Tab-separated table of C-alpha atoms and ligand atoms in Angstrom:
chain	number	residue	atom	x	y	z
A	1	UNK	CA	25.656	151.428	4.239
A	2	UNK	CA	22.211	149.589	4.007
A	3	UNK	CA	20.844	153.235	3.729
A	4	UNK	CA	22.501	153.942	0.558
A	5	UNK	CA	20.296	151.226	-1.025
A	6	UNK	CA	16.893	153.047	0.204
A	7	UNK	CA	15.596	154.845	-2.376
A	8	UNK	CA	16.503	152.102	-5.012
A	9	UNK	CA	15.733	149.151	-3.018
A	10	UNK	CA	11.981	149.081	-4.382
A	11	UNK	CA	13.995	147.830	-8.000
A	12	UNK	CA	14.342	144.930	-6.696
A	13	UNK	CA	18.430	145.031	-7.768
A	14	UNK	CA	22.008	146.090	-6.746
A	15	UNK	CA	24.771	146.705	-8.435
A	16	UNK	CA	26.292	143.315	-7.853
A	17	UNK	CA	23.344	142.021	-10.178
A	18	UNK	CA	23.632	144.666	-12.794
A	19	UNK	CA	27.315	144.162	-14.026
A	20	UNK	CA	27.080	147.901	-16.404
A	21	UNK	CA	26.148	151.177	-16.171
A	22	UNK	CA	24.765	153.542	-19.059
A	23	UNK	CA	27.069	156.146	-20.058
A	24	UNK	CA	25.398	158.476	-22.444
A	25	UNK	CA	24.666	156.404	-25.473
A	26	UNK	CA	27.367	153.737	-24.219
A	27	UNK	CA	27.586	150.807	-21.966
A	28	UNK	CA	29.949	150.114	-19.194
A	29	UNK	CA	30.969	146.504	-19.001
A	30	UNK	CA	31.305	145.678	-14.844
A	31	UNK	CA	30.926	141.968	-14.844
A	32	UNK	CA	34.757	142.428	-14.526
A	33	UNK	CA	37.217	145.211	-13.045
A	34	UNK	CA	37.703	148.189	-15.264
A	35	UNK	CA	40.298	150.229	-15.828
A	36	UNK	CA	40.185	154.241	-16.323
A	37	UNK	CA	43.403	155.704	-17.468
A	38	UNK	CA	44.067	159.465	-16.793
A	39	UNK	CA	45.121	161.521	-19.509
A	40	UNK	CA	46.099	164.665	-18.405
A	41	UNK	CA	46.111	168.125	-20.154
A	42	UNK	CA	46.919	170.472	-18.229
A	43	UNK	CA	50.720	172.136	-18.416
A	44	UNK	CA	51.467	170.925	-14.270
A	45	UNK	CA	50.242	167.835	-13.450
A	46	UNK	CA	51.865	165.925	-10.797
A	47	UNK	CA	52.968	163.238	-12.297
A	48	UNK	CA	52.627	163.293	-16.512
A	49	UNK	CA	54.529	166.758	-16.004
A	50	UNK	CA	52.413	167.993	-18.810
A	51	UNK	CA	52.830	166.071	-21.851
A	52	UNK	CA	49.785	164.588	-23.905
A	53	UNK	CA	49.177	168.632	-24.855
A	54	UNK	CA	49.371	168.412	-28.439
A	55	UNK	CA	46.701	166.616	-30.667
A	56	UNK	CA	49.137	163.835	-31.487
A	57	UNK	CA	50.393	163.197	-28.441
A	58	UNK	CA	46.536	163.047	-26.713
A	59	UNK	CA	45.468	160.384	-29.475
A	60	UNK	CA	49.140	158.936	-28.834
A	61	UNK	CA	48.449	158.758	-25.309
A	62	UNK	CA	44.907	157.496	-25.421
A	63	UNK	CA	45.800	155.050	-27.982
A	64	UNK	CA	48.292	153.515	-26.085
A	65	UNK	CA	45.983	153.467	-22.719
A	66	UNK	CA	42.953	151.812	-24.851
A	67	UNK	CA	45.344	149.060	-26.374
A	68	UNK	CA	46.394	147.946	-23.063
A	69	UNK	CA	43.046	147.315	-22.110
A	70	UNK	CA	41.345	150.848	-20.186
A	71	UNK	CA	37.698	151.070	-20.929
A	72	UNK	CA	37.371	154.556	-20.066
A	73	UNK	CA	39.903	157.717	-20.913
A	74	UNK	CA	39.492	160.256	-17.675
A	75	UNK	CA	40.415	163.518	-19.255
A	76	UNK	CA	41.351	166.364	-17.214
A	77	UNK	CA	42.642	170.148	-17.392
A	78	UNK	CA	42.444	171.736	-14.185
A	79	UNK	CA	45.123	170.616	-11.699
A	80	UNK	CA	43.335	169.560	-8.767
A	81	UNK	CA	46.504	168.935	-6.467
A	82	UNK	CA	46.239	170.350	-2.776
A	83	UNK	CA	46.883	173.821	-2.278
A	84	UNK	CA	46.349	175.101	-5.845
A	85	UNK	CA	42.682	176.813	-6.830
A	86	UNK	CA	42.897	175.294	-10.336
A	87	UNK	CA	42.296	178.178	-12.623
A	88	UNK	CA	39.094	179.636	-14.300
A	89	UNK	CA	36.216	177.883	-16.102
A	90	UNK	CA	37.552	179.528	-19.525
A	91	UNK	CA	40.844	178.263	-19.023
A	92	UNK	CA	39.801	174.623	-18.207
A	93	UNK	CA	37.137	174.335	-21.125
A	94	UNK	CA	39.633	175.618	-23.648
A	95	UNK	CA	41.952	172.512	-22.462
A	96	UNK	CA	39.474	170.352	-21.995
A	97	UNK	CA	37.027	170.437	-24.524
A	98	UNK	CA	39.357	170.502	-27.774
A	99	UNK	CA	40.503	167.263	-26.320
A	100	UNK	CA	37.023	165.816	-25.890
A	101	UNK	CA	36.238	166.414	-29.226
A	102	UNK	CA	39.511	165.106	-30.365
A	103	UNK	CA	39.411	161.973	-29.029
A	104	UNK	CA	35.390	161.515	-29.589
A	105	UNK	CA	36.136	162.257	-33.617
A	106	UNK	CA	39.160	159.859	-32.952
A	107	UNK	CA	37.639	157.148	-31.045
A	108	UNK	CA	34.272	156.270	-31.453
A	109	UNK	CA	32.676	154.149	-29.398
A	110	UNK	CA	35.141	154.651	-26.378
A	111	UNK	CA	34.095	156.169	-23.054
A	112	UNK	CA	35.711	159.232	-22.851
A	113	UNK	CA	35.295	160.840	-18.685
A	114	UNK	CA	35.688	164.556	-18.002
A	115	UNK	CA	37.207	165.367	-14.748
A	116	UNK	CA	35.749	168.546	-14.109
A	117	UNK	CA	33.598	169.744	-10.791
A	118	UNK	CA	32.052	172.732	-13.166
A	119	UNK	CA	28.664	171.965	-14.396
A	120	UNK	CA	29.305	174.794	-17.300
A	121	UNK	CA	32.200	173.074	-18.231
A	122	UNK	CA	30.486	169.755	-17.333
A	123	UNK	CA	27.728	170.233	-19.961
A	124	UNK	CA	30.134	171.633	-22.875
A	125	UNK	CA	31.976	168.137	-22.148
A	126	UNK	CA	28.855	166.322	-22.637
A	127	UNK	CA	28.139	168.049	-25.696
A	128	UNK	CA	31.371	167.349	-27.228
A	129	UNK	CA	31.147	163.249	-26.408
A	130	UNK	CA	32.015	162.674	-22.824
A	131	UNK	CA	30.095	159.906	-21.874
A	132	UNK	CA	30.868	160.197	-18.067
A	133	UNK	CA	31.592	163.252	-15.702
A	134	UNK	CA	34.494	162.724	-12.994
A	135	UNK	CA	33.644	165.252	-10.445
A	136	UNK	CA	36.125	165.196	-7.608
A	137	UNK	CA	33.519	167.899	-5.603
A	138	UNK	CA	31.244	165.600	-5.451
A	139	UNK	CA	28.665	167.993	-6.950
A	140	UNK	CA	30.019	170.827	-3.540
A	141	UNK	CA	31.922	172.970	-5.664
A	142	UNK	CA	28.803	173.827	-8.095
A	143	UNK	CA	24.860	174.546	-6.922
A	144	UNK	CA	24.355	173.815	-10.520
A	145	UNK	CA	26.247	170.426	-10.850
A	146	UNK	CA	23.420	168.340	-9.272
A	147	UNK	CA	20.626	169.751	-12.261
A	148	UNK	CA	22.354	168.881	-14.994
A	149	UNK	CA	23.630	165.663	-13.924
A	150	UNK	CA	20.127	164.509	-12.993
A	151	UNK	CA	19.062	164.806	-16.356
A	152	UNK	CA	22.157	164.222	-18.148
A	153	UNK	CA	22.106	160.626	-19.335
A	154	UNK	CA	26.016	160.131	-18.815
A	155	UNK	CA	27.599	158.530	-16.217
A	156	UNK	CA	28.483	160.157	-12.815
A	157	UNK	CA	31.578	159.764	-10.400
A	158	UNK	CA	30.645	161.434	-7.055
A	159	UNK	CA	33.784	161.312	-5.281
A	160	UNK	CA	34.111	162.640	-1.231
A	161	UNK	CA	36.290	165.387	-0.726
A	162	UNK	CA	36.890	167.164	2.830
A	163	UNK	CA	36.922	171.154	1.943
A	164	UNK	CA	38.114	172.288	-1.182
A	165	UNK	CA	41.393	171.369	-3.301
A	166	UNK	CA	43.151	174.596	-1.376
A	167	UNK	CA	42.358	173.496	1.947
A	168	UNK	CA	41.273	169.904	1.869
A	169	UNK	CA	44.910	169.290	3.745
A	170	UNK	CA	45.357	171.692	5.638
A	171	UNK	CA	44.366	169.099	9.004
A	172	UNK	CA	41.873	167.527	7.551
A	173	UNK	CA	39.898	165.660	10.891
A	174	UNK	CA	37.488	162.582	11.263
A	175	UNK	CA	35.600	160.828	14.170
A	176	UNK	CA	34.979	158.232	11.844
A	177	UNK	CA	36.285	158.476	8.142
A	178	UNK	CA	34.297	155.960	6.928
A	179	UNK	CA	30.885	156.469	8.443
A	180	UNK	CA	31.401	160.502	7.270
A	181	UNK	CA	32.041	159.406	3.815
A	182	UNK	CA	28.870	157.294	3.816
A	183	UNK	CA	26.965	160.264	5.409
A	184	UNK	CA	28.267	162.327	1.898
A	185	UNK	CA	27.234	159.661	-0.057
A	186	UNK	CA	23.871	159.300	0.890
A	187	UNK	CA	23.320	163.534	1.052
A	188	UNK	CA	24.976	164.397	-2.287
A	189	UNK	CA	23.158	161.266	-3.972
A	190	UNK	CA	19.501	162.563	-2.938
A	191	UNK	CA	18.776	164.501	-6.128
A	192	UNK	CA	19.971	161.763	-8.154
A	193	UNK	CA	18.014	159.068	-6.067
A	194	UNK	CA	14.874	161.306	-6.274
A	195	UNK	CA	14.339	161.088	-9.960
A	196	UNK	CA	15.710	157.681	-10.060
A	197	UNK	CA	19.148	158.047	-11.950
A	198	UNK	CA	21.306	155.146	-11.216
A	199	UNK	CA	24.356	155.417	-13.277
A	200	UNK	CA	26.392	156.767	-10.842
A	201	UNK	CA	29.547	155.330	-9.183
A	202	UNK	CA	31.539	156.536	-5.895
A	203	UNK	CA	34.727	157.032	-4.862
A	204	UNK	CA	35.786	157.885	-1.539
A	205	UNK	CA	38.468	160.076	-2.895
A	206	UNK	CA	41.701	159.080	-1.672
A	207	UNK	CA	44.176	161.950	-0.870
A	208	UNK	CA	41.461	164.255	-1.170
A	209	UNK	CA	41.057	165.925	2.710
A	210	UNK	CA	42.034	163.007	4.511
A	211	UNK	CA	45.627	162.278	6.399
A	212	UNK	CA	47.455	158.878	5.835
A	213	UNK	CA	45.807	156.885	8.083
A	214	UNK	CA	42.185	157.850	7.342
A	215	UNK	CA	43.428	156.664	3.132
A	216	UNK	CA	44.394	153.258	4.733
A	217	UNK	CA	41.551	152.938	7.138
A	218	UNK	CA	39.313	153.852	3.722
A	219	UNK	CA	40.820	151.094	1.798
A	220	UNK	CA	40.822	148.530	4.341
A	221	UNK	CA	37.027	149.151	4.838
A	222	UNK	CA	36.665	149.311	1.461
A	223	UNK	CA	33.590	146.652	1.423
A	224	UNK	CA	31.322	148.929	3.590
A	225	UNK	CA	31.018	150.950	0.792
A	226	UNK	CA	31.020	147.486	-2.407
A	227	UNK	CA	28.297	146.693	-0.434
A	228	UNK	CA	26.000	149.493	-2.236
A	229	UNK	CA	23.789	149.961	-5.279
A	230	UNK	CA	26.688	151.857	-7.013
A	231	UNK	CA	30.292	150.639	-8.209
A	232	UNK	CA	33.038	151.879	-6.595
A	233	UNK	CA	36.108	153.890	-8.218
A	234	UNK	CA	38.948	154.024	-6.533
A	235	UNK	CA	42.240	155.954	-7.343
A	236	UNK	CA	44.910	155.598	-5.370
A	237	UNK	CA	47.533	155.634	-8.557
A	238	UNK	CA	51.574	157.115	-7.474
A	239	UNK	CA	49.563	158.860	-4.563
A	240	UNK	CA	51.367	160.352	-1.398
A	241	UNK	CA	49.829	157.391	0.479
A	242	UNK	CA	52.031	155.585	-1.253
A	243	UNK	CA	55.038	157.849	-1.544
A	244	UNK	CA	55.237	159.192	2.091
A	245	UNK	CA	55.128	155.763	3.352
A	246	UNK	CA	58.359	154.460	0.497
A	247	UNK	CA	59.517	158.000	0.767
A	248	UNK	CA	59.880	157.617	-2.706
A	249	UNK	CA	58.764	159.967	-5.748
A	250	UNK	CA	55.324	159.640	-7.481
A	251	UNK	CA	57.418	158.442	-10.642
A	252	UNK	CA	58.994	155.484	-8.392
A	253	UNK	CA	55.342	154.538	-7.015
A	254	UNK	CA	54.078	151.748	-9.872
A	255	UNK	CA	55.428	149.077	-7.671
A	256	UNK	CA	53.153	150.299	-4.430
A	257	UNK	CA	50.183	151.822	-6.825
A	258	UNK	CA	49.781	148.157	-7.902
A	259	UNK	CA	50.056	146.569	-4.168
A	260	UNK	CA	47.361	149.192	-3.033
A	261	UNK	CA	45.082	148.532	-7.010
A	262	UNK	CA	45.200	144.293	-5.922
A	263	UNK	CA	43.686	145.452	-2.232
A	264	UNK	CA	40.813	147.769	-3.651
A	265	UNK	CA	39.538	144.826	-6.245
A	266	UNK	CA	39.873	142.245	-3.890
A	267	UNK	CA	37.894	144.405	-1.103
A	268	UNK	CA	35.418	145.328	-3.535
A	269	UNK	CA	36.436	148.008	-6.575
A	270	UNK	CA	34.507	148.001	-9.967
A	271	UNK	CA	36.898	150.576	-11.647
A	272	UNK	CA	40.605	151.285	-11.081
A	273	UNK	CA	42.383	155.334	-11.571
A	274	UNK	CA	45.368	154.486	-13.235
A	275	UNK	CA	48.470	156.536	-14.851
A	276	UNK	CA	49.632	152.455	-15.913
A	277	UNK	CA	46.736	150.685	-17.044
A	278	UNK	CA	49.258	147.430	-18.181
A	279	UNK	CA	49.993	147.035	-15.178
A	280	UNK	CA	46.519	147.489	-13.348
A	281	UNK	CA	45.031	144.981	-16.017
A	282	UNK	CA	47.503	142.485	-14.694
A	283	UNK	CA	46.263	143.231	-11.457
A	284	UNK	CA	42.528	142.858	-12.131
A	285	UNK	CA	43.014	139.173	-13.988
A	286	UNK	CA	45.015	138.037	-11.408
A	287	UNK	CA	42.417	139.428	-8.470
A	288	UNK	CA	39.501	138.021	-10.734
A	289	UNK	CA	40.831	134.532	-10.735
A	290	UNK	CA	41.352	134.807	-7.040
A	291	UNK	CA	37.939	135.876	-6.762
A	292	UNK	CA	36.678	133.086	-8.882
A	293	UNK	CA	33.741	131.292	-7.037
A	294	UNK	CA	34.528	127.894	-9.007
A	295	UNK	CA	37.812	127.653	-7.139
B	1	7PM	C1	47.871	166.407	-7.967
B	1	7PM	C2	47.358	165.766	-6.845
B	1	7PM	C3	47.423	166.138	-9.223
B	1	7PM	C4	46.360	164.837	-7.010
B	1	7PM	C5	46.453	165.185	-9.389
B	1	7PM	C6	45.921	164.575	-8.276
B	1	7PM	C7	41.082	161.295	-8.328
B	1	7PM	C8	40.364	161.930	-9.332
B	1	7PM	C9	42.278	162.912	-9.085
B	1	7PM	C10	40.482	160.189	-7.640
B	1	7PM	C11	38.582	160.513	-9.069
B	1	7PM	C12	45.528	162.319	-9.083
B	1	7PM	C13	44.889	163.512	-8.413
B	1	7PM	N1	42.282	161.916	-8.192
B	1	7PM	N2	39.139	161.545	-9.719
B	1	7PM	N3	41.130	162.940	-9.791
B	1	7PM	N4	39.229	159.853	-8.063
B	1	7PM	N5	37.347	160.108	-9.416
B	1	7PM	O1	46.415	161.732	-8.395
B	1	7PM	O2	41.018	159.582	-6.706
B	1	7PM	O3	45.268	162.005	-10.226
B	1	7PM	S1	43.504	164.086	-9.320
């Protein structure tokens, strides 16, 4: 992972010296975990089963998220779960960007995400106060992702994915899972390294084109990647890694969401996924006094 570092390592820095990351016009506190809750518009998701449509119930929703303790609202509209295409640009920026605004006008000052792999739909976010853009492509879904983020002064996640949301697991296949997600990492972060943007954090997408054991090898080489110039995301929150191994339901998964959250801080994660952000707070003091070098 030493490569990752190569185009920044003239700065002098990494990430573990940094402690925040711009995000448009804000600033993303890393000295400590953070926590991103998920706020979901779209009428299917997975787990939410489409509430938070309304106005109130979004600035219900993200209230309660923010007074738990999440720095960052993620919002998305396009389902992303396997075997669906997600539906058209004008469909997800009609979702998505009424609820931008809404919670920008609503909550100033907070770090609003957009989950969205578009860079049309990307930049309308951007106008409308997203301070951070959640792309689960990676910037391989959109040619024109990688030129507006490089100029853009939000935030970036650049998660791995393995195909596309239709296919990504259909048998998804790795000599290596975590030497091909550094390989990504390094090729979809050259425009960004080239003109020297550094807020950007990865996330080696769990669940997204990789089988149950490549998730679990991912998260328990989860250092290789803290080890970089960038902080790591990581969202592993009422996954199927979770729920084919309990054979339990995603809305029966908080228990094992919050086993698998305390194993990506302590192994290195700067920002936790979360449907429960109570609970992953908890998780983050209790890892941080664990972590605490004066012990
Ligand atoms: C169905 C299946 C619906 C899976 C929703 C999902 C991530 C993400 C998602 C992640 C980042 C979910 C996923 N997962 N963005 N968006 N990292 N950066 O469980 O792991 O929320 S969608």
């Amino acid at each position: 992972m030493a490569d990752l570092n190569a185009g920044l390592a003239d700065k002098g820095t990494n990430f573990s010296q940094t402690h925040s990351i711009r995000c448009g016009g804000l600033s993303l506190d890393l000295s400590k975990p953070a926590v991103m809750g998920i706020l979901n518009v779209t009428p299917d998701s997975f787990f939410d089963g489409g509430n938070y449509i309304t106005a109130t119930q979004i600035i219900d929703r993200a209230g309660e998220m923010l007074n738990q303790g999440a720095s960052i609202i993620d919002v998305g509209a396009l389902s992303t779960r396997p075997n669906t295409t997600g539906g058209t640009a004008e469909e997800e920026s009609g979702r998505l960007i009424p609820a931008i605004e809404l919670l920008a006008g609503h909550f100033p000052g907070v770090i609003i995400s957009a989950d969205t792999y578009r860079a049309s739909v990307a930049r309308q976010a951007v106008e409308a106060g997203a301070a951070i853009i959640n792309d689960i492509s990676g910037g391989t879904m959109d040619d024109e992702m990688s030129r507006f983020i490089a100029v853009s002064n939000a935030a970036y996640v650049l998660m791995h994915i393995k195909g596309t949301p239709a296919t990504m697991q259909e048998n998804p296949e790795y000599t290596d899972v975590v030497a091909e997600v550094s390989a990504f990492f390094e090729k979809q972060l050259q425009p960004y390294i080239s003109v020297g943007k550094e807020n950007i954090i990865l996330d080696p997408g769990f669940g997204f084109g990789k089988n149950l054991y490549d998730n679990y090898r991912l998260l328990a080489r989860l250092k290789e990647f803290a080890n970089s110039y960038f902080p790591l995301l990581v969202g592993v929150s009422r996954k199927s890694m979770i729920n084919q191994v309990l054979q339990i339901r995603p809305a029966e998964a908080l228990n094992g969401t919050t086993v698998l959250n305390t194993i990506a801080l302590i192994n290195g994660a700067s920002i936790l996924r979360v449907h429960d952000v109570k609970e992953a707070i908890e998780a983050a003091k209790l890892v941080e006094l664990l972590k605490d070098n004066n012990l």
